[in-house]
Short mmCIF file of C-alpha atoms in Angstrom, two decimals:
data_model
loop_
_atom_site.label_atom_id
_atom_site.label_comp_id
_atom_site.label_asym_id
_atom_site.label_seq_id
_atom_site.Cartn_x
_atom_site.Cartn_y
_atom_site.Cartn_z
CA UNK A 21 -22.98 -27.86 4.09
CA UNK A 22 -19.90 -25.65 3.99
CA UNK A 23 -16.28 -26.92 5.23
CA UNK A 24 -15.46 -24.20 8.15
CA UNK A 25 -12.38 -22.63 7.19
CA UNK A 26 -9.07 -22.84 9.03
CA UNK A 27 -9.44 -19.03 9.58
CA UNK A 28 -12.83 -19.79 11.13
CA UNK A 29 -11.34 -22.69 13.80
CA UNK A 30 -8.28 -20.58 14.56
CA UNK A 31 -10.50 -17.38 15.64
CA UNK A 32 -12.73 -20.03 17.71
CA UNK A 33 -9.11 -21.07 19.24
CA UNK A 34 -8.39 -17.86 20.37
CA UNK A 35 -11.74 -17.30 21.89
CA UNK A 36 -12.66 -20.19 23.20
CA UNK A 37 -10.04 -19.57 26.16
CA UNK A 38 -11.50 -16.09 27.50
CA UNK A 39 -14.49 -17.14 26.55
CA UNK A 40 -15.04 -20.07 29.53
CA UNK A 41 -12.22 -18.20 32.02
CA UNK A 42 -14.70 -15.95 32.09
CA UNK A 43 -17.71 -18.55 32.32
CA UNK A 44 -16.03 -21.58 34.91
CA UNK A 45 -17.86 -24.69 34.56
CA UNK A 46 -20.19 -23.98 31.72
CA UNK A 47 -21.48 -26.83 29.49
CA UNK A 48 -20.05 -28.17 26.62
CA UNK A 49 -23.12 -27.58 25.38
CA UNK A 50 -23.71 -24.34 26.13
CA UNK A 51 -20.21 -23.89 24.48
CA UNK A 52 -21.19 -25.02 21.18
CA UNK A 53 -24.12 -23.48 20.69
CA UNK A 54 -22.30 -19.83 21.88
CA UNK A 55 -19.80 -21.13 18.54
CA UNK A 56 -22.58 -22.53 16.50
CA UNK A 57 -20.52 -25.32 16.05
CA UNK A 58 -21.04 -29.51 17.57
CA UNK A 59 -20.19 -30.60 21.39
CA UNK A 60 -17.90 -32.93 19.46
CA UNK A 61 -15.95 -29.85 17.71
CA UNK A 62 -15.57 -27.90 21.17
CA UNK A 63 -13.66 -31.21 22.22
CA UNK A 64 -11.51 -31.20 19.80
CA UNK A 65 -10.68 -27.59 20.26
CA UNK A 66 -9.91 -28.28 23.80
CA UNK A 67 -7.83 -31.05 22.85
CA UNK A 68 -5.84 -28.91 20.72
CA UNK A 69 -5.75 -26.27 23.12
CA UNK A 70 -4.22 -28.86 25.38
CA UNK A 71 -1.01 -28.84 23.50
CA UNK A 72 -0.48 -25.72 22.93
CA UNK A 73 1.68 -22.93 23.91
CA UNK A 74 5.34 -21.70 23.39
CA UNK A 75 7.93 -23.36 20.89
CA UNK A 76 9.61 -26.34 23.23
CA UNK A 77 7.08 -25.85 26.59
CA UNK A 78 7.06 -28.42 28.91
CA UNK A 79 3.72 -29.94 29.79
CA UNK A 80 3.18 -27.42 32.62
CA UNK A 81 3.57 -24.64 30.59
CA UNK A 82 0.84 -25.44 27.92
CA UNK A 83 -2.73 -24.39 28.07
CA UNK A 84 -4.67 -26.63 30.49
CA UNK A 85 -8.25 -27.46 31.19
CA UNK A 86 -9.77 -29.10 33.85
CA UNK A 87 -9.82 -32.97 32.55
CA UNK A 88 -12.52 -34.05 35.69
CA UNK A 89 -14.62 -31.48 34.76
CA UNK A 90 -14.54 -32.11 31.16
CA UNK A 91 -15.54 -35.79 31.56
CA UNK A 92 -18.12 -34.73 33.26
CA UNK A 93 -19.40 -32.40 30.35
CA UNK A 94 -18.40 -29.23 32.01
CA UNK A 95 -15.48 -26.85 30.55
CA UNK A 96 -12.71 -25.23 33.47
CA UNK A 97 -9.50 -23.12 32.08
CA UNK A 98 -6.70 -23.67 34.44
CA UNK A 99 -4.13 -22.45 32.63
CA UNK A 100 -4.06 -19.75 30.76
CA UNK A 101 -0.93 -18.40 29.26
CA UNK A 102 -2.82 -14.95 28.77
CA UNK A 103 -5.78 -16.31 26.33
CA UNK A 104 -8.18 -15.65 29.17
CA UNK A 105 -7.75 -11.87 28.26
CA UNK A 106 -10.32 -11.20 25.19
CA UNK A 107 -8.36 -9.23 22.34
CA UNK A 108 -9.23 -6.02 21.81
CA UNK A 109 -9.87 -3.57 18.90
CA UNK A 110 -6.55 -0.66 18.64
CA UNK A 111 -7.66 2.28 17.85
CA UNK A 112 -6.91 2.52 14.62
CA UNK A 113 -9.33 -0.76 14.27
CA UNK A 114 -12.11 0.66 16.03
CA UNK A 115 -12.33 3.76 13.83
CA UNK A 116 -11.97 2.04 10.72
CA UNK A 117 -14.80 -0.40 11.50
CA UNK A 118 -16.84 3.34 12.90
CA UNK A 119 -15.97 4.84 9.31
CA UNK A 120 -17.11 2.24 7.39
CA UNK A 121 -20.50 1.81 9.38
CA UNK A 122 -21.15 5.49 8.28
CA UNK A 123 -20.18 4.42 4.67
CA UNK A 124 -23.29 1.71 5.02
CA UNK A 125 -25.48 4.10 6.40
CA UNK A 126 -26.29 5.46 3.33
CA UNK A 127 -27.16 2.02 1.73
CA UNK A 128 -29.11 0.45 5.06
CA UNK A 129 -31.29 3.63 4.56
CA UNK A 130 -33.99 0.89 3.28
CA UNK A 131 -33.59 -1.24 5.91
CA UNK A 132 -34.97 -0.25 9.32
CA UNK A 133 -33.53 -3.01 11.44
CA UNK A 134 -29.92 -3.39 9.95
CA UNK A 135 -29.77 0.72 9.68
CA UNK A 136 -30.78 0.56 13.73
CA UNK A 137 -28.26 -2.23 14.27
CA UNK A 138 -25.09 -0.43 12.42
CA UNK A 139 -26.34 3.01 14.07
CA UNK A 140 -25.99 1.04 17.58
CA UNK A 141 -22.45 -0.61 16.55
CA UNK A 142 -21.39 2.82 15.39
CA UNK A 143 -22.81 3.92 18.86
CA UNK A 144 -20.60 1.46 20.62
CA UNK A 145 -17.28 2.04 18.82
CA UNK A 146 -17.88 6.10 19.35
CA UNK A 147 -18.35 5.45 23.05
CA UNK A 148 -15.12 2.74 23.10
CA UNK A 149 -13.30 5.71 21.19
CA UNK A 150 -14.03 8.58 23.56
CA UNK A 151 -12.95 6.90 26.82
CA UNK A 152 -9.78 5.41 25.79
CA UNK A 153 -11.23 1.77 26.91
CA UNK A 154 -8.75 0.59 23.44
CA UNK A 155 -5.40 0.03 23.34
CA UNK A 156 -3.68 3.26 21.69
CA UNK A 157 -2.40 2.63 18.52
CA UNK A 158 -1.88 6.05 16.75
CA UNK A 159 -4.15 7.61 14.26
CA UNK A 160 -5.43 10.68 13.14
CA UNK A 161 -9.15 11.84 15.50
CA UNK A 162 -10.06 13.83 12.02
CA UNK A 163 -11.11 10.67 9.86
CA UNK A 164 -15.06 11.75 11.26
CA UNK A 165 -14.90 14.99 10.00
CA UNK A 166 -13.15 13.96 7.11
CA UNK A 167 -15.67 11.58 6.12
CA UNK A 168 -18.50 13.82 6.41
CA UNK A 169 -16.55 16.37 3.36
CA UNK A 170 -15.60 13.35 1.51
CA UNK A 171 -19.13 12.15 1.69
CA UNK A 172 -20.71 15.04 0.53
CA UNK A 173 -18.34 15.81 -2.12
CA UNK A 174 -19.20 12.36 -3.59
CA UNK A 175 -22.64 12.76 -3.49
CA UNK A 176 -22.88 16.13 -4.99
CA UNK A 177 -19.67 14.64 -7.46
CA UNK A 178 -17.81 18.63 -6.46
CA UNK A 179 -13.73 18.05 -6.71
CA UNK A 180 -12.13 18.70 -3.21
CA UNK A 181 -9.00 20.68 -1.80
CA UNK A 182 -7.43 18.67 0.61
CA UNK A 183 -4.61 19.10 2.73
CA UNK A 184 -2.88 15.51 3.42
CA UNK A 185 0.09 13.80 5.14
CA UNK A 186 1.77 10.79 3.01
CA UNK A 187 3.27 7.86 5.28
CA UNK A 188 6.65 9.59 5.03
CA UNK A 189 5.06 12.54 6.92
CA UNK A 190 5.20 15.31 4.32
CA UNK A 191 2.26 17.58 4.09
CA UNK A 192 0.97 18.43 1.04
CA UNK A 193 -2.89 20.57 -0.86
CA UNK A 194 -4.04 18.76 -4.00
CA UNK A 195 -7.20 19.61 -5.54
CA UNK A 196 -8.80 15.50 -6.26
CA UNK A 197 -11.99 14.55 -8.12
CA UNK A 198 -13.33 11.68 -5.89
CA UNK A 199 -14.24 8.41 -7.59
CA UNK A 200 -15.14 6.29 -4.45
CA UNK A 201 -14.90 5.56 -0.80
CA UNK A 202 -13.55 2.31 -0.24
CA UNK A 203 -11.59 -0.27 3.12
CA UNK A 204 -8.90 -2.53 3.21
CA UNK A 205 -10.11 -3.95 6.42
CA UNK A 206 -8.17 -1.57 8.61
CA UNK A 207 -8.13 1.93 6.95
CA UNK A 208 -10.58 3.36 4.89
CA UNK A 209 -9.18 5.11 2.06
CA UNK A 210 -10.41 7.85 -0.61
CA UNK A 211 -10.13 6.15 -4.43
CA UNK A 212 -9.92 9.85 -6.61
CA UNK A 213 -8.03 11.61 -9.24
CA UNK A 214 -5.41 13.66 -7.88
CA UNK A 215 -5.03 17.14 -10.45
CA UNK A 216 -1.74 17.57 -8.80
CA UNK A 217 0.03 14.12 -10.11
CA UNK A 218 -2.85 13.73 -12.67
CA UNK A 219 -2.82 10.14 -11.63
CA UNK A 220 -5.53 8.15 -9.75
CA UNK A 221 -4.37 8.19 -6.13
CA UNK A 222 -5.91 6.66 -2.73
CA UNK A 223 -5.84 9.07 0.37
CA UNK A 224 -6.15 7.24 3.72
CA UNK A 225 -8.98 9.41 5.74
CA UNK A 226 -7.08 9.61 8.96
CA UNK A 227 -4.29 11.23 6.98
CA UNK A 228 -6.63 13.76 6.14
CA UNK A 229 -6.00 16.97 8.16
CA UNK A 230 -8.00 19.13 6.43
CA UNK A 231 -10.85 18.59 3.15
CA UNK A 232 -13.45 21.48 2.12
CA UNK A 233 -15.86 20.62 -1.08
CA UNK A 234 -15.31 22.89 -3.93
CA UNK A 235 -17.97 24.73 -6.58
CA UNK A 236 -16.21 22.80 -9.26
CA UNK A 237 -17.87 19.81 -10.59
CA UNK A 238 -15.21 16.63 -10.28
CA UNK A 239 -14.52 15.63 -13.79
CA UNK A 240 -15.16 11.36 -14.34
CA UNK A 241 -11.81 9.77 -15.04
CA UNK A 242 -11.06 5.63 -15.54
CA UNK A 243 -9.79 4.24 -12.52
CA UNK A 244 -8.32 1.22 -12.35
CA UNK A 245 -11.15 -1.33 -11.22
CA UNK A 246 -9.94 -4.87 -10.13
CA UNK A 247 -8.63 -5.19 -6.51
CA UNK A 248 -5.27 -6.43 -8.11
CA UNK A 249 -4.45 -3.12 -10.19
CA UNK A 250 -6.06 -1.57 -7.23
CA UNK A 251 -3.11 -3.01 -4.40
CA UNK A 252 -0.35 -3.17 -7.02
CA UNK A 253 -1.36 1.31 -7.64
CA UNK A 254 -0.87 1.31 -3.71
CA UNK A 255 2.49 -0.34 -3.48
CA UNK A 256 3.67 2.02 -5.89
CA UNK A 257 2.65 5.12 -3.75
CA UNK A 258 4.45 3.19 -0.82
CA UNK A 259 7.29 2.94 -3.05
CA UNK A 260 7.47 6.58 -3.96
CA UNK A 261 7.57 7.53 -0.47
CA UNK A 262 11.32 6.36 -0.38
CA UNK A 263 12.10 8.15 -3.43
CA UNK A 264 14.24 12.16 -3.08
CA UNK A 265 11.68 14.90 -3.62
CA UNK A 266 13.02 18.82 -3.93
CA UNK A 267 10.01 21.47 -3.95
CA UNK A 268 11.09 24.30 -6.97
CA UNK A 269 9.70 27.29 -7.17
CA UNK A 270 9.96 28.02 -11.62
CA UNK A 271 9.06 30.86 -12.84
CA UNK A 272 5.89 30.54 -14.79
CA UNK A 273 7.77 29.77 -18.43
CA UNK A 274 8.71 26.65 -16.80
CA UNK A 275 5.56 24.79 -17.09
CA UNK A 276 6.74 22.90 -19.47
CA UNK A 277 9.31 21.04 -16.73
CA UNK A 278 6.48 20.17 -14.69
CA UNK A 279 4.74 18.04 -17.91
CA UNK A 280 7.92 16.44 -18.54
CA UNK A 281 9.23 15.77 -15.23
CA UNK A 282 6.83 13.58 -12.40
CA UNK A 283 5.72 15.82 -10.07
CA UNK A 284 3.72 14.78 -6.40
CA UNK A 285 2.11 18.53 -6.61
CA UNK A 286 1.98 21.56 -8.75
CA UNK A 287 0.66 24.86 -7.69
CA UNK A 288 0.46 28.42 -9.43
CA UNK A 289 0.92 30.94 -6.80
CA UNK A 290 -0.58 34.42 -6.67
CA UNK A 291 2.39 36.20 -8.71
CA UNK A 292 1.98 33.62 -11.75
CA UNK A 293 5.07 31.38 -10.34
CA UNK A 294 4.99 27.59 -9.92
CA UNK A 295 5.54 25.23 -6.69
CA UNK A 296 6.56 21.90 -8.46
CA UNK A 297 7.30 18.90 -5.82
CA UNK A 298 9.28 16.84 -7.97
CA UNK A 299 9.96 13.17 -7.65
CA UNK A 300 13.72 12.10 -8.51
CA UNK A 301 15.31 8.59 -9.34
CA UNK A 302 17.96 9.83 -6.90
CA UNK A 303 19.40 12.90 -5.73
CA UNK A 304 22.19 13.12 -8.40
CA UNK A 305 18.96 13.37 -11.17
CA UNK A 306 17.58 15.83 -8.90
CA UNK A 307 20.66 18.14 -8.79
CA UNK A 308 20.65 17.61 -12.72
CA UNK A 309 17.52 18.98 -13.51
CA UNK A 310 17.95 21.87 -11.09
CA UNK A 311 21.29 22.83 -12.83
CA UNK A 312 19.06 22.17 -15.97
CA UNK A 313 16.17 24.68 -15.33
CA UNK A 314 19.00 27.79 -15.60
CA UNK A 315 17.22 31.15 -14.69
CA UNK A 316 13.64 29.82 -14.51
CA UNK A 317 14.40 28.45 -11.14
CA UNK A 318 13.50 30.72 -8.71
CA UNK A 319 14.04 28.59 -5.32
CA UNK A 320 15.15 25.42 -4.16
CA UNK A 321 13.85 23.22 -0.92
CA UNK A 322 15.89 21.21 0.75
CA UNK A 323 18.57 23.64 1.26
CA UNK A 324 21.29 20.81 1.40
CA UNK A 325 19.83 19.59 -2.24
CA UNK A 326 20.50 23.41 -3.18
CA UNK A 327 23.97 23.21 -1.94
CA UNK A 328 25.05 20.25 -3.78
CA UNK A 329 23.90 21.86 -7.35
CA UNK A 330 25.66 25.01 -6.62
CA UNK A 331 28.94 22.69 -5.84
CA UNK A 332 28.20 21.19 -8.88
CA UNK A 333 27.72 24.24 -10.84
CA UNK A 334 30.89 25.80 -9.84
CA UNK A 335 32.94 22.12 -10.05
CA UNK A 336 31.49 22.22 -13.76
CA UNK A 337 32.89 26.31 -14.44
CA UNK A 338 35.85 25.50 -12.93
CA UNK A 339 36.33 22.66 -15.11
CA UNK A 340 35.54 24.92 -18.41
CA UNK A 341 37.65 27.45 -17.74
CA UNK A 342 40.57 25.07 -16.93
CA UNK A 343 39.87 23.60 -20.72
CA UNK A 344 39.95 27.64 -21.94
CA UNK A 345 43.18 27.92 -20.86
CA UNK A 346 44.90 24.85 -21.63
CA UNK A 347 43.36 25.79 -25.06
#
């Protein structure tokens, strides 16, 4: 028989609490068979219970049970300490558990029963979500319609235009070939090819605002496949969240700045000119490469980033014609 887990007894320890608050003077027994666990185990939960509670609590202020009642078999919270209140799902929790049901539909389609049970549990979470009964934590109300694109786009393997909000809340379109719905236990998250950064990218659905399925056919590219090259692609997004951006807009001979240069997005506009979001190392680089693209450069966003290569420019002409003269 398995060892239960230390994750396994601490969840029990949490629940236990509300669990008999809510049931006064039920049975051990009853107890462990609610846990699927022995009488003898339920004791020694309650025992641990018994000394718990805040860093340096005297013994009034630790979780109590009734010790009469629990000689006589029978389990009575007296104190508390808030445990009696059963945790409940955020938001954000709630609808990731409600997306990933609808990712399972798909593959309980064989099975009657566990298709009926995950459409009832999908059921409940909708419900939970549309009368505020969670606590609020944030979170985008478009993942649903989201997932419905997403899904379809994967199953008739068409690339996407999607219009998405990064953590640092910038707003950007890419054009993606999706590879693969996928969860890390809170979020689920879009594994695809962005055309944009021609890079494999995830795209968490609630940051989603806005996804229509294209006639193209999404091209198969090789993802990374293990869960470690998988987190480690992830903290590198986070970490280019932090990094300067400036949006150029490059006439169209300047293509060849956004192959050389990382870009987060690259779009052709109507007139044949570029949009290049371009990722610096700093904003020093930044103001480099715009004093580098000369007359191709057509625009430059921020403003401020603007203003510091055109002090540049005219600290460097100053500086040349000093050296003409003193020539």
């Amino acid at each position: 028989m398995a060892r239960p887990s230390a994750a396994d007894r601490l969840l029990r320890l949490l629940a236990l609490p509300a669990w008999v608050a809510a049931r006064p003077g039920v049975t051990v027994r009853e107890a462990a068979e609610h846990f699927e666990v022995s009488e003898e185990t339920i004791i020694r939960d309650v025992e641990a219970l018994w000394v718990s509670g805040p860093r340096d609590a005297m013994p009034d202020e630790l979780v109590d049970f009734d010790a009469l009642e629990l000689e006589e078999g029978r389990l009575r919270l007296t104190t508390s300490l808030g445990l009696d209140t059963p945790l409940r799902l955020t938001s954000q929790e709630a609808l990731a558990l409600q997306l990933s049901l609808r990712v399972l539909a798909d593959l309980l389609q064989g099975d009657p029963q566990a298709a009926s049970q995950g459409e009832r549990a999908e059921q409940t979470l909708a419900g939970l979500l549309g009368h505020g009964r969670m606590e609020q934590a944030g979170g985008a109300q478009e993942a649903p319609q989201a997932l419905a694109v997403v899904r379809r786009a994967l199953a008739l393997r068409r690339r996407l235009r999607i219009v998405y909000v990064d953590a640092a809340d910038r707003r950007s379109q890419r054009e993606v070939d999706p590879a693969q719905l996928e969860s890390d236990g809170s979020h689920l998250y879009l594994r695809a090819w962005c055309l944009s950064t021609r890079a494999e990218r995830s795209f968490r659905l609630d940051r989603v605002l806005e996804a229509e399925v294209l006639d193209t056919p999404a091209t198969a590219h090789r993802l990374a496949r293990s869960p470690r090259a998988r987190a480690a692609q992830r903290k590198r997004e986070k970490a280019n969240t932090d990094r300067p951006r400036a949006t150029l807009h490059l006439d169209r001979r300047a293509r060849w700045l956004t192959e050389q240069v990382p870009c987060e997005s690259v779009t052709q506009e109507e007139d044949g000119t570029l949009t290049a979001v371009v990722l610096g190392r700093d904003e020093q680089w930044l103001v480099s490469l715009i004093l580098s693209c000369g007359r191709d450069l057509l625009g430059v966003q921020p403003p401020g980033l603007a203003a510091q290569a055109a002090r540049a420019a005219r600290s460097a002409l100053g500086a040349y014609e000093r050296l003409g003269e003193e020539g």
